[in-house]
Coordinates of C-alpha atoms in Angstrom, one line a residue:
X8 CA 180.1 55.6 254.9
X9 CA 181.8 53.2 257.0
X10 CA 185.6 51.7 257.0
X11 CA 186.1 48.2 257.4
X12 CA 186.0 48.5 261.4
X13 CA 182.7 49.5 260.8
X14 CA 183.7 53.2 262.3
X15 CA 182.5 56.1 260.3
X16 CA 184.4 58.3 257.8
X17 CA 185.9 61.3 259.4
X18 CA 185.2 59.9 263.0
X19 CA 187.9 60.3 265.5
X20 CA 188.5 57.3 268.1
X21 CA 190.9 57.0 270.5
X22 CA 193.7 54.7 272.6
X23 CA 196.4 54.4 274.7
X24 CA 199.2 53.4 272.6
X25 CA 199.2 53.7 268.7
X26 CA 201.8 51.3 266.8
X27 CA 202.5 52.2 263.0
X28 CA 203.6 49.3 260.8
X29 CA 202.8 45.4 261.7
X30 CA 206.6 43.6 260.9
X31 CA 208.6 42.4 263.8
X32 CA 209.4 45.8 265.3
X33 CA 205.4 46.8 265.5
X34 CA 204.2 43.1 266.2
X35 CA 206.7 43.2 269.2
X36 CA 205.9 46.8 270.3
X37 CA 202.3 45.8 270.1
X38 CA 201.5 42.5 271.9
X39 CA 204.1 44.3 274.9
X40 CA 201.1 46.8 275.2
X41 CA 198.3 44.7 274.8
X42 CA 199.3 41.9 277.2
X43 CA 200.5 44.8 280.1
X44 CA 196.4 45.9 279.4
X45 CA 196.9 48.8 277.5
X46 CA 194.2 50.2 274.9
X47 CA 196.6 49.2 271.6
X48 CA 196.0 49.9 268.2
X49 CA 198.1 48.7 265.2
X50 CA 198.3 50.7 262.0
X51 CA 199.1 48.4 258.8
X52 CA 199.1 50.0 254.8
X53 CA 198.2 46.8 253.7
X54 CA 194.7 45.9 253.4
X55 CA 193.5 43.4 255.5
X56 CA 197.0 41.8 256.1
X57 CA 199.2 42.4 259.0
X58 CA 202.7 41.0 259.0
X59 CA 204.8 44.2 256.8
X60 CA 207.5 43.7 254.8
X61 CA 209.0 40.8 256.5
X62 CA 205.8 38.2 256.4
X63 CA 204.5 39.5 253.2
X64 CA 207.5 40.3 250.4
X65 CA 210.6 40.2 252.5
X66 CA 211.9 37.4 255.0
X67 CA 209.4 34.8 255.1
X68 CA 208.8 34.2 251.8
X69 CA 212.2 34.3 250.1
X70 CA 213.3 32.3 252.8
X71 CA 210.1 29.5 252.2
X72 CA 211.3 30.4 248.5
X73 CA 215.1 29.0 249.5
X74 CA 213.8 26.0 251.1
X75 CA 211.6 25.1 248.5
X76 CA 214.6 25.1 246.0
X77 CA 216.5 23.7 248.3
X78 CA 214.1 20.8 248.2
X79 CA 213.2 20.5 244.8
X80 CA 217.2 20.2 243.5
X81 CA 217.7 18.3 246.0
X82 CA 220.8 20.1 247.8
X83 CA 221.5 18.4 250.7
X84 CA 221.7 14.8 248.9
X85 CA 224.2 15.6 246.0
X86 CA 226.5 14.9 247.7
X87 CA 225.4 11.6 248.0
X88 CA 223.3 10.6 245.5
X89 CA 225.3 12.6 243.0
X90 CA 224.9 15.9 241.0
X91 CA 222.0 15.2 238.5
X92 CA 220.1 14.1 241.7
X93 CA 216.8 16.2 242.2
X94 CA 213.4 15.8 243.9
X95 CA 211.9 16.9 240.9
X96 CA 213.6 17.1 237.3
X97 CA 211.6 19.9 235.8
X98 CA 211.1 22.8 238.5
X99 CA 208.6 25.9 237.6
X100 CA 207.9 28.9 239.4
X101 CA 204.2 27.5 240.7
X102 CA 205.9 25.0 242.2
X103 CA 207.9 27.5 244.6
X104 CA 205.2 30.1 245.1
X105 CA 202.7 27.2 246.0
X106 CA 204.9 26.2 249.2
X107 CA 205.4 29.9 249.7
X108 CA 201.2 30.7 249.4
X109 CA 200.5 28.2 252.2
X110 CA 203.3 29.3 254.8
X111 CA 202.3 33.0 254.4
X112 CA 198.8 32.0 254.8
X113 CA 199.6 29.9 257.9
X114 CA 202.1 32.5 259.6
X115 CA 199.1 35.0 258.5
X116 CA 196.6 32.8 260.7
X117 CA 199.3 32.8 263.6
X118 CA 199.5 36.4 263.7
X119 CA 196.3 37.7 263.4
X120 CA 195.3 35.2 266.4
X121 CA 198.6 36.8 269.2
X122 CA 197.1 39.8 268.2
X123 CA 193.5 38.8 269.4
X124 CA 194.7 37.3 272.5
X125 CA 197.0 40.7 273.7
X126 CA 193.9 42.6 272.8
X127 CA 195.7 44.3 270.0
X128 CA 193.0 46.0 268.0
X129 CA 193.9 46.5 263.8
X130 CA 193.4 49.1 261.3
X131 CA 194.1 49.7 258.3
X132 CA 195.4 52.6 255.9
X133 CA 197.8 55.0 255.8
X134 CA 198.8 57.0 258.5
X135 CA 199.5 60.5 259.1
X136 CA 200.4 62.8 261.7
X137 CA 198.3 65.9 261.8
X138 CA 199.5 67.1 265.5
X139 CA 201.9 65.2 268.1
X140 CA 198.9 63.1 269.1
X141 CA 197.0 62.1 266.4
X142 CA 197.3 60.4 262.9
X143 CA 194.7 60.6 260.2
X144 CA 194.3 56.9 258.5
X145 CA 193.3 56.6 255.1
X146 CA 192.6 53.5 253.9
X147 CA 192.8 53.6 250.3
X148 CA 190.4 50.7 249.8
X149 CA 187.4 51.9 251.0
X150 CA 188.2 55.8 250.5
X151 CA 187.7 55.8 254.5
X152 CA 189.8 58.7 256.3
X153 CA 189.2 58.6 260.2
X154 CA 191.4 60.3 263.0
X155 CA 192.9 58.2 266.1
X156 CA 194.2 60.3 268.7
X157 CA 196.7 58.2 270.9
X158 CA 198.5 59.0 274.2
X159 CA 201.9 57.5 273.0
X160 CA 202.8 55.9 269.7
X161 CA 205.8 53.3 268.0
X162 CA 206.7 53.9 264.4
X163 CA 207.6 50.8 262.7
X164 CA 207.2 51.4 259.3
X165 CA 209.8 50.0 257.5
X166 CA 210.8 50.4 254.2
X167 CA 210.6 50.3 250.4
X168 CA 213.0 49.0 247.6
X169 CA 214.9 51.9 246.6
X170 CA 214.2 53.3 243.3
X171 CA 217.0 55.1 241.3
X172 CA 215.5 57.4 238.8
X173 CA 217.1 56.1 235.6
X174 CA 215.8 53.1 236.2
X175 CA 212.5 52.1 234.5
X176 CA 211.0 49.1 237.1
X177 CA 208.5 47.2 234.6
X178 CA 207.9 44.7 236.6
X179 CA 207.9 41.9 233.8
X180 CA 211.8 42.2 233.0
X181 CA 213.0 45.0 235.3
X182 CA 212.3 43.9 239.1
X183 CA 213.2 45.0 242.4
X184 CA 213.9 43.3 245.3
X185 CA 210.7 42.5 246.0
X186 CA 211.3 40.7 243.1
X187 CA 208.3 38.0 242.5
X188 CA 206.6 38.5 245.8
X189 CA 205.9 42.1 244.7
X190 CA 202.1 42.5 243.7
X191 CA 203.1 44.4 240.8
X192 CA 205.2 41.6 239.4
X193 CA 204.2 39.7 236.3
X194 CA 206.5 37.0 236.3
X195 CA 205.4 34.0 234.9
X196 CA 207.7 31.4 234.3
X197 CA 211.5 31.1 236.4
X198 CA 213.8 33.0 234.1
X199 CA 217.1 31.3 232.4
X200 CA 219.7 33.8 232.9
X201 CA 218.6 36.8 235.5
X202 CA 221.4 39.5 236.0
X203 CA 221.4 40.8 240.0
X204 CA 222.7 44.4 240.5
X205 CA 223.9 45.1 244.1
X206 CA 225.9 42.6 246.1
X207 CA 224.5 42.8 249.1
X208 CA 222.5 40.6 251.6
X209 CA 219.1 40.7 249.7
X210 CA 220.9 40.4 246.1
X211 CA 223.1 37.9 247.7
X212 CA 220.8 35.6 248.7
X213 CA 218.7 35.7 245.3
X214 CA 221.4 35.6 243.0
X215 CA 222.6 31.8 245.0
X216 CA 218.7 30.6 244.8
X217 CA 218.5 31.0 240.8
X218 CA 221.6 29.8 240.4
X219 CA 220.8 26.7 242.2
X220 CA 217.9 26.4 240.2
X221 CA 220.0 26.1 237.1
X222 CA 219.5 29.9 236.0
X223 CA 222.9 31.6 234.6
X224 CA 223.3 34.3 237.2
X225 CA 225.6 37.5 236.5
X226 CA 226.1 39.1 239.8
X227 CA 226.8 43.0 239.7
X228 CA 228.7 45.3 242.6
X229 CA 230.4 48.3 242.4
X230 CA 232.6 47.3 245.2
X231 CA 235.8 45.3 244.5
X232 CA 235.3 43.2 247.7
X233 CA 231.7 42.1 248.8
X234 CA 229.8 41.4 252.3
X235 CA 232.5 43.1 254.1
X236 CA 230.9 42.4 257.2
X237 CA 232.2 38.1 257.0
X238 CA 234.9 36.8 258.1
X239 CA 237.5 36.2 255.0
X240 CA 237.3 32.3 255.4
X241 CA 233.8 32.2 255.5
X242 CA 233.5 34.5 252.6
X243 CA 236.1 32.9 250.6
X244 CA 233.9 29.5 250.8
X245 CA 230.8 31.0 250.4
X246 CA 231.8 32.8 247.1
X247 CA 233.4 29.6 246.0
X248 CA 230.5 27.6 246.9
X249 CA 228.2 30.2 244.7
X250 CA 231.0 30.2 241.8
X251 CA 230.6 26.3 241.8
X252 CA 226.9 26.7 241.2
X253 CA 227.1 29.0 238.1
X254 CA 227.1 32.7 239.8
X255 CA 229.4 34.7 237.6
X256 CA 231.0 38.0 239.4
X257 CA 231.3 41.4 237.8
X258 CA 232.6 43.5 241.2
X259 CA 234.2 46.8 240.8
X260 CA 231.8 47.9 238.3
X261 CA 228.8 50.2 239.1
X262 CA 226.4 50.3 236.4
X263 CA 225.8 53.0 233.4
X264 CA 222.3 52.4 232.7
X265 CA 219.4 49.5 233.3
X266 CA 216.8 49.1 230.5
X267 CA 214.7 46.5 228.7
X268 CA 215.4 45.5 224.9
X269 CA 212.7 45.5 222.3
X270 CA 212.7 41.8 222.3
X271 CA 212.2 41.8 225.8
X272 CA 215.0 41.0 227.8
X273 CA 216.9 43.6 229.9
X274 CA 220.5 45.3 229.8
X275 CA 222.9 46.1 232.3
X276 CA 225.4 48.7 230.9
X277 CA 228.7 48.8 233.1
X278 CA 230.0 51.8 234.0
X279 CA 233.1 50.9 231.7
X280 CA 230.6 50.1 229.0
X281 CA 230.3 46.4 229.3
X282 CA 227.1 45.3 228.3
X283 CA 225.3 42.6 229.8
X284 CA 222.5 40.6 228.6
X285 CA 219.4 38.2 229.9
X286 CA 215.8 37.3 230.6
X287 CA 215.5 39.3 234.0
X288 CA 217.7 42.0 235.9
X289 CA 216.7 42.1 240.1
X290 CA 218.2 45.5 241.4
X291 CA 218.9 45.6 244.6
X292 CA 220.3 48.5 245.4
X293 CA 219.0 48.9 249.4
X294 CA 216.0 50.0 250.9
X295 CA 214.7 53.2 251.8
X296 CA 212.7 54.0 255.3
X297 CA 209.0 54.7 254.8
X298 CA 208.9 58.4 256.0
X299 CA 207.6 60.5 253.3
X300 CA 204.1 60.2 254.6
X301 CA 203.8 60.2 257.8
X302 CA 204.3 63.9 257.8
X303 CA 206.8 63.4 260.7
X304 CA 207.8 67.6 261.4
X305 CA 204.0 67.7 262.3
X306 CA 204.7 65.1 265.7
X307 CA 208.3 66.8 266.6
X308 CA 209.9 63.6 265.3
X309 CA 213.6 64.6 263.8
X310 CA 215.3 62.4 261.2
X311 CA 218.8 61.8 260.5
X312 CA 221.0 61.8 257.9
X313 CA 220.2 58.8 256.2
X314 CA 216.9 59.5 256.8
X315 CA 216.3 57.4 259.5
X316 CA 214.3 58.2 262.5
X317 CA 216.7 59.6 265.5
X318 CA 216.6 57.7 268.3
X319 CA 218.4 57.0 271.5
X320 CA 219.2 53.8 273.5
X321 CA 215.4 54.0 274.8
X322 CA 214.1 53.7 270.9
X323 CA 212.5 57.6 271.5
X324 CA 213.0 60.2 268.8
X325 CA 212.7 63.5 269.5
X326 CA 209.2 63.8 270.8
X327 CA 209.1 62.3 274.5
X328 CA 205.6 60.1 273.6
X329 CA 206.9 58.3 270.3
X330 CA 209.1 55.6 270.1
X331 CA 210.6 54.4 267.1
X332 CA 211.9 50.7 266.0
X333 CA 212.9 48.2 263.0
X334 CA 214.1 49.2 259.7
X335 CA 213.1 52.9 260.4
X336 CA 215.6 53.7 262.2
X337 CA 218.7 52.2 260.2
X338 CA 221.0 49.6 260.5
X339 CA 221.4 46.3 261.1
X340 CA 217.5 46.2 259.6
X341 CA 217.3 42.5 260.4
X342 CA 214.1 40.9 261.6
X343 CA 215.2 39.7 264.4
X344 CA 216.8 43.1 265.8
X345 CA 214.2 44.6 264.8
X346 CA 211.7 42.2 266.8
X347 CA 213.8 42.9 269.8
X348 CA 214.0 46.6 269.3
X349 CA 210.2 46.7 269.3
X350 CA 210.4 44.5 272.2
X351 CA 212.3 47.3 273.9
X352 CA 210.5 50.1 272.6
X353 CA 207.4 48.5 273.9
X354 CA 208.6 48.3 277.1
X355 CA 209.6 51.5 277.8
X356 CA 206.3 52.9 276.2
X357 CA 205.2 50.9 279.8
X358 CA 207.9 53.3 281.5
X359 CA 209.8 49.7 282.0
X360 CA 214.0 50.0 282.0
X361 CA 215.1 47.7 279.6
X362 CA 218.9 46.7 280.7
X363 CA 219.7 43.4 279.1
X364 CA 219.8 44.9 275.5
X365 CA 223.1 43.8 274.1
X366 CA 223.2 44.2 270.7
X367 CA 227.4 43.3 270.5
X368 CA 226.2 39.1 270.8
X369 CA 223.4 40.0 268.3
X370 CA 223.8 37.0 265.4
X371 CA 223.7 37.9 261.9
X372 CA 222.7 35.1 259.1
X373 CA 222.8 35.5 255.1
X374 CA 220.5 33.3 253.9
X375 CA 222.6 32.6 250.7
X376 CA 223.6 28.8 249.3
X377 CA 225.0 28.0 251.6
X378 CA 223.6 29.9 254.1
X379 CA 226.5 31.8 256.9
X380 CA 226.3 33.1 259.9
X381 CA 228.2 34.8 262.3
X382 CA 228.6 36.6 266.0
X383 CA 231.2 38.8 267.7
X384 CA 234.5 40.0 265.8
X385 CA 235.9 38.7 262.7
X386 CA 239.3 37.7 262.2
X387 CA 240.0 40.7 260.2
X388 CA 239.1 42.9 263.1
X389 CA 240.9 41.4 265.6
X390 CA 244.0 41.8 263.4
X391 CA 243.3 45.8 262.6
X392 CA 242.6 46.3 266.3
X393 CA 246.1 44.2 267.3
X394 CA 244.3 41.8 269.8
X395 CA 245.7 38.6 270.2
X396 CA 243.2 35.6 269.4
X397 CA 243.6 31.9 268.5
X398 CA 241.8 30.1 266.4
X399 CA 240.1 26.7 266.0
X400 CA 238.4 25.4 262.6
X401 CA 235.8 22.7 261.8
X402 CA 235.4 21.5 258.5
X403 CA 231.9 19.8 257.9
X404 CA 233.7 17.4 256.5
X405 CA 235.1 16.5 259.9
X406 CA 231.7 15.8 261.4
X407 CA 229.5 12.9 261.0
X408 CA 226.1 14.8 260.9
X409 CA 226.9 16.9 258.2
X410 CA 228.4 13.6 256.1
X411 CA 225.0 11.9 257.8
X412 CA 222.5 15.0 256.0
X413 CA 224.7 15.6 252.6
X414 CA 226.1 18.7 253.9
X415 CA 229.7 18.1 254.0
X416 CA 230.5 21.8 252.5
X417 CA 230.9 24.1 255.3
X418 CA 233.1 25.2 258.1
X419 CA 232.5 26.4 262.0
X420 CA 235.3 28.8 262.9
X421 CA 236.3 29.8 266.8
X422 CA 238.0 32.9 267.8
X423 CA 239.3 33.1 271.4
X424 CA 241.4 35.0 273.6
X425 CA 244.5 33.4 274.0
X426 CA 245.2 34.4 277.9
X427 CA 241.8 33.3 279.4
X428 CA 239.9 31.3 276.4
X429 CA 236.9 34.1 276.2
X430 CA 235.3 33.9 272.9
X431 CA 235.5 36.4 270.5
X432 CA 233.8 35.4 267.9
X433 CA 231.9 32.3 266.2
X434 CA 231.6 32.3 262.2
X435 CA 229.8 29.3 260.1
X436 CA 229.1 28.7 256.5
X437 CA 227.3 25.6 255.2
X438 CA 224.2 24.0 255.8
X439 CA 222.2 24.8 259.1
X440 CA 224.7 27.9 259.9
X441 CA 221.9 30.0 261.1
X442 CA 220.7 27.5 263.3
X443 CA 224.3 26.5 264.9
X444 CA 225.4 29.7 265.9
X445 CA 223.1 30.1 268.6
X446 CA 225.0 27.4 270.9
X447 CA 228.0 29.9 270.4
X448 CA 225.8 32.8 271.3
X449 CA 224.5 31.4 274.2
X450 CA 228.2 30.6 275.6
X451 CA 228.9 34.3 274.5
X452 CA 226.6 35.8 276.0
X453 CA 227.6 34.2 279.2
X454 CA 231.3 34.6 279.4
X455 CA 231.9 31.3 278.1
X456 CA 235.5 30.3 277.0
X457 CA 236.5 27.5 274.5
X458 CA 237.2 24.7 276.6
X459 CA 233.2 24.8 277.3
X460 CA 232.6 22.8 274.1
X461 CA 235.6 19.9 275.2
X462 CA 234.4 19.4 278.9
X463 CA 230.9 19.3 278.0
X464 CA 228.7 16.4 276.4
X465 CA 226.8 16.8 273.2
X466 CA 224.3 14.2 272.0
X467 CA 226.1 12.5 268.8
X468 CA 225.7 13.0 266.1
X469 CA 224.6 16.2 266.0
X470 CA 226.2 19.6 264.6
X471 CA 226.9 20.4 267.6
X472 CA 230.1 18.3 267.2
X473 CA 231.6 20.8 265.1
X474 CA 231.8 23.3 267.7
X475 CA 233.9 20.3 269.8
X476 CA 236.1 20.1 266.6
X477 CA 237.3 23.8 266.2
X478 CA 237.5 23.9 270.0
X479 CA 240.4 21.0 270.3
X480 CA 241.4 22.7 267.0
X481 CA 242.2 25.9 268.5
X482 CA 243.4 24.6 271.6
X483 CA 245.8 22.3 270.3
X484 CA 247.3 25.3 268.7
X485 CA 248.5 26.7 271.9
X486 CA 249.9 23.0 273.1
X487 CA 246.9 22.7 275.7
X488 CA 246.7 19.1 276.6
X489 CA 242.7 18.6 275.8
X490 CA 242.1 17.1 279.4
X491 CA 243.0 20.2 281.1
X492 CA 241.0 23.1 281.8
X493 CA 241.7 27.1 281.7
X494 CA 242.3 27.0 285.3
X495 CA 245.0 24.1 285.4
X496 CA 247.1 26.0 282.8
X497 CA 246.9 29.4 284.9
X498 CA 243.5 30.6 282.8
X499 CA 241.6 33.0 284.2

């Protein structure tokens, strides 16, 4: 018998460098290999599709899923055409997943193809350590087990929605956050009220897309204050914004139990006893590291607390010749970090010193309605730590591109050292926030100081002006005339 590579069952096979898991961490780690020459191998679970969590269930498709809504409602021209404006009056859940079918198939297509040109070889099944060098890979498909034996290896696994006990996931009322992408989920028709437990980036995010759809969202959190990690102006309009749409808030309030009713709709009993009602309940209650199997003691690899893998600033655990990256090994489990760790991982795997890994002018997005995003320290933080800061606001209201799109709800806020004008930290909320806080980054990340964005042209109109806004803002705060520069007024 023979596996899908056409290699027999219990044959062994061999390479240089063995990558577990396909997401952003092991495509990363992977095409580093392959394109430096070196014999690569790729380990995915899923049958006969590479990508992980991220392409498959996770970031590509609820963020196709946000666009699509987006779309269809017609967002970004309320504001202009007025609120009963929509693309399309009467919205159903085919015509989301259709939109989100052909970008997965096309990013699929993308993926498979930078694999074939780095050489990157694929197989698939599960993998498990039976000594420090070699995995046994079971593909549950074709019943195949075969043994690679690799020199070095990345683990990039990722995770799984964490499942309390108590809670019975049916898939059909009871979801989680996975939610419809999941291939267990029977989900037929976009749900009229849809109760979200946990608060957090992934709930978040869900809980402002169904609401925008016209869906009567109750959102859930034990915690009496929410995405801690914003700054308090851009969470204050962001909560307001998803208040405005229809998302009720129960915060301070775990839950008792989770169930679904005999006539088919699911419960949410607070911990104070309040009961909660409607057609579908998403818990998201984090994510848990895919560790179990990969029978980790049997390769020297330690875990944490958590567990995560242990790593150091290299990405290696515990064994010298494995390398871990992405969600495996904790927080911030974003795509993008977790891309770049895999980056890294991959290039010390080459015996390469990575030194340009600065993970303090990392951006962070949520992909909520609206969306917000944000670098460097909050205002919050510089307050606790007693560091002096000014700081300059844009309102979208205050810029013609965002009154050009529809997007007049939003905000771009500028933190900066008051002595030399360093920045020290860029927050946005509103439409294209993801997207805008790169030109802040970039100036970051290069010692840039506030009076960048007034002696520099932008083309206009263009967000862009916003940062130009919040600049002369802040500036004006501290009696700078705008024409001068930090080193006329004794700046460093």
């Amino acid at each position: 018998m023979m596996d899908s590579n056409g290699t027999k069952n219990g044959e062994i096979i061999y390479c240089e460098v063995a990558v577990v898991g396909s997401g952003p961490a092991g495509q990363r780690a992977a095409m580093e290999c392959g394109r430096e020459g070196r014999d690569t191998v790729i380990i995915d679970r899923r049958n006969l599709k590479v990508g992980g969590v991220s392409l498959h269930v996770g970031t590509i498709p609820s963020k196709t899923l946000r666009e699509a809504v987006l779309h269809l409602i017609g967002y970004r021209h309320k504001h202009l055409y007025g609120d009963k404006y929509q693309v399309r009056q009467h919205i159903c859940l085919k015509d989301l997943t259709e939109r989100v079918e052909l970008t997965l198939k096309r990013e699929l297509a993308v993926l498979e193809s930078q694999f074939m040109a780095a050489g990157v070889k694929v197989r698939y099944g599960e993998a498990r350590f039976v000594d420090p060098h070699t995995v046994e890979i079971h593909n549950r498909m074709d019943k195949s087990r075969i043994l690679l034996k690799a020199d070095q290896f990345v683990l990039a696994p990722g995770t799984v929605p964490r499942h309390p006990e108590d809670i019975d996931f049916d898939y059909e009322t009871i979801f989680d956050s996975n939610f419809v992408f999941s291939h267990k989920s029977h989900i037929s028709e976009l749900p009229k009220s849809l109760i979200v437990v946990g608060a957090g980036v992934i709930g978040t995010e869900y809980a402002a897309m169904f609401a925008a759809l016209g869906c009567r969202v109750t959102l859930v959190d034990r915690h009496d204050h929410i995405l801690p990690y914003l700054d308090g102006d851009i969470k204050r309009l962001l909560l307001s914004e998803m208040e405005k749409m229809g998302v009720s808030m129960v915060l301070g309030r775990g839950y008792r139990s989770i169930r679904r009713l005999e006539n088919g709709k699911g419960m949410v009993e607070t911990d104070t006893g309040k009961k909660l009602t409607a057609d579908a309940v998403l818990v998201s209650l984090g994510r848990v590291p895919c560790v179990e199997r990969l029978n980790l003691p049997a390769a020297g690899v330690d875990l944490g607390k958590r567990p995560v893998i242990k790593v150091d600033e290299n990405f290696r655990t515990t064994a010298p010749h494995i390398f871990a990256a992405g969600d495996v090994i904790g927080p911030p489990a974003l795509a993008s970090t977790s891309a770049e760790q895999g980056r890294i991982a991959g290039r010390n795997v080459l015996g390469y010193t990575v030194r340009d890994h600065r993970p303090e002018l990392f951006p962070f997005a949520i992909y909520s309605i609206p969306e917000a995003s944000l670098i460097g320290s909050t205002e919050e933080q510089l307050v606790r730590k007693a560091i002096p800061f000014v700081k300059g606001v844009a309102r979208y209201r205050e810029v013609s591109k965002a009154t050009i799109k529809g997007g007049s709800v939003g905000m771009l806020k500028l933190l900066f050292s008051p002595d030399d004008w360093k920045l020290l930290g860029i927050h946005v909320v509103g439409d294209q926030a993801a997207e805008l806080i790169h030109i802040g980054q970039a100036v970051m990340s290069l010692g840039g100081r506030a009076d960048y964005f007034v002696h520099n042209v932008f083309n206009y109109p263009t967000w862009a002006e916003a940062y130009r806004v919040a600049a002369l803002d802040g500036l004006s705060r501290l009696n700078v005339p705008s024409h001068l520069d930090g080193n006329e007024m004794g700046g460093a």
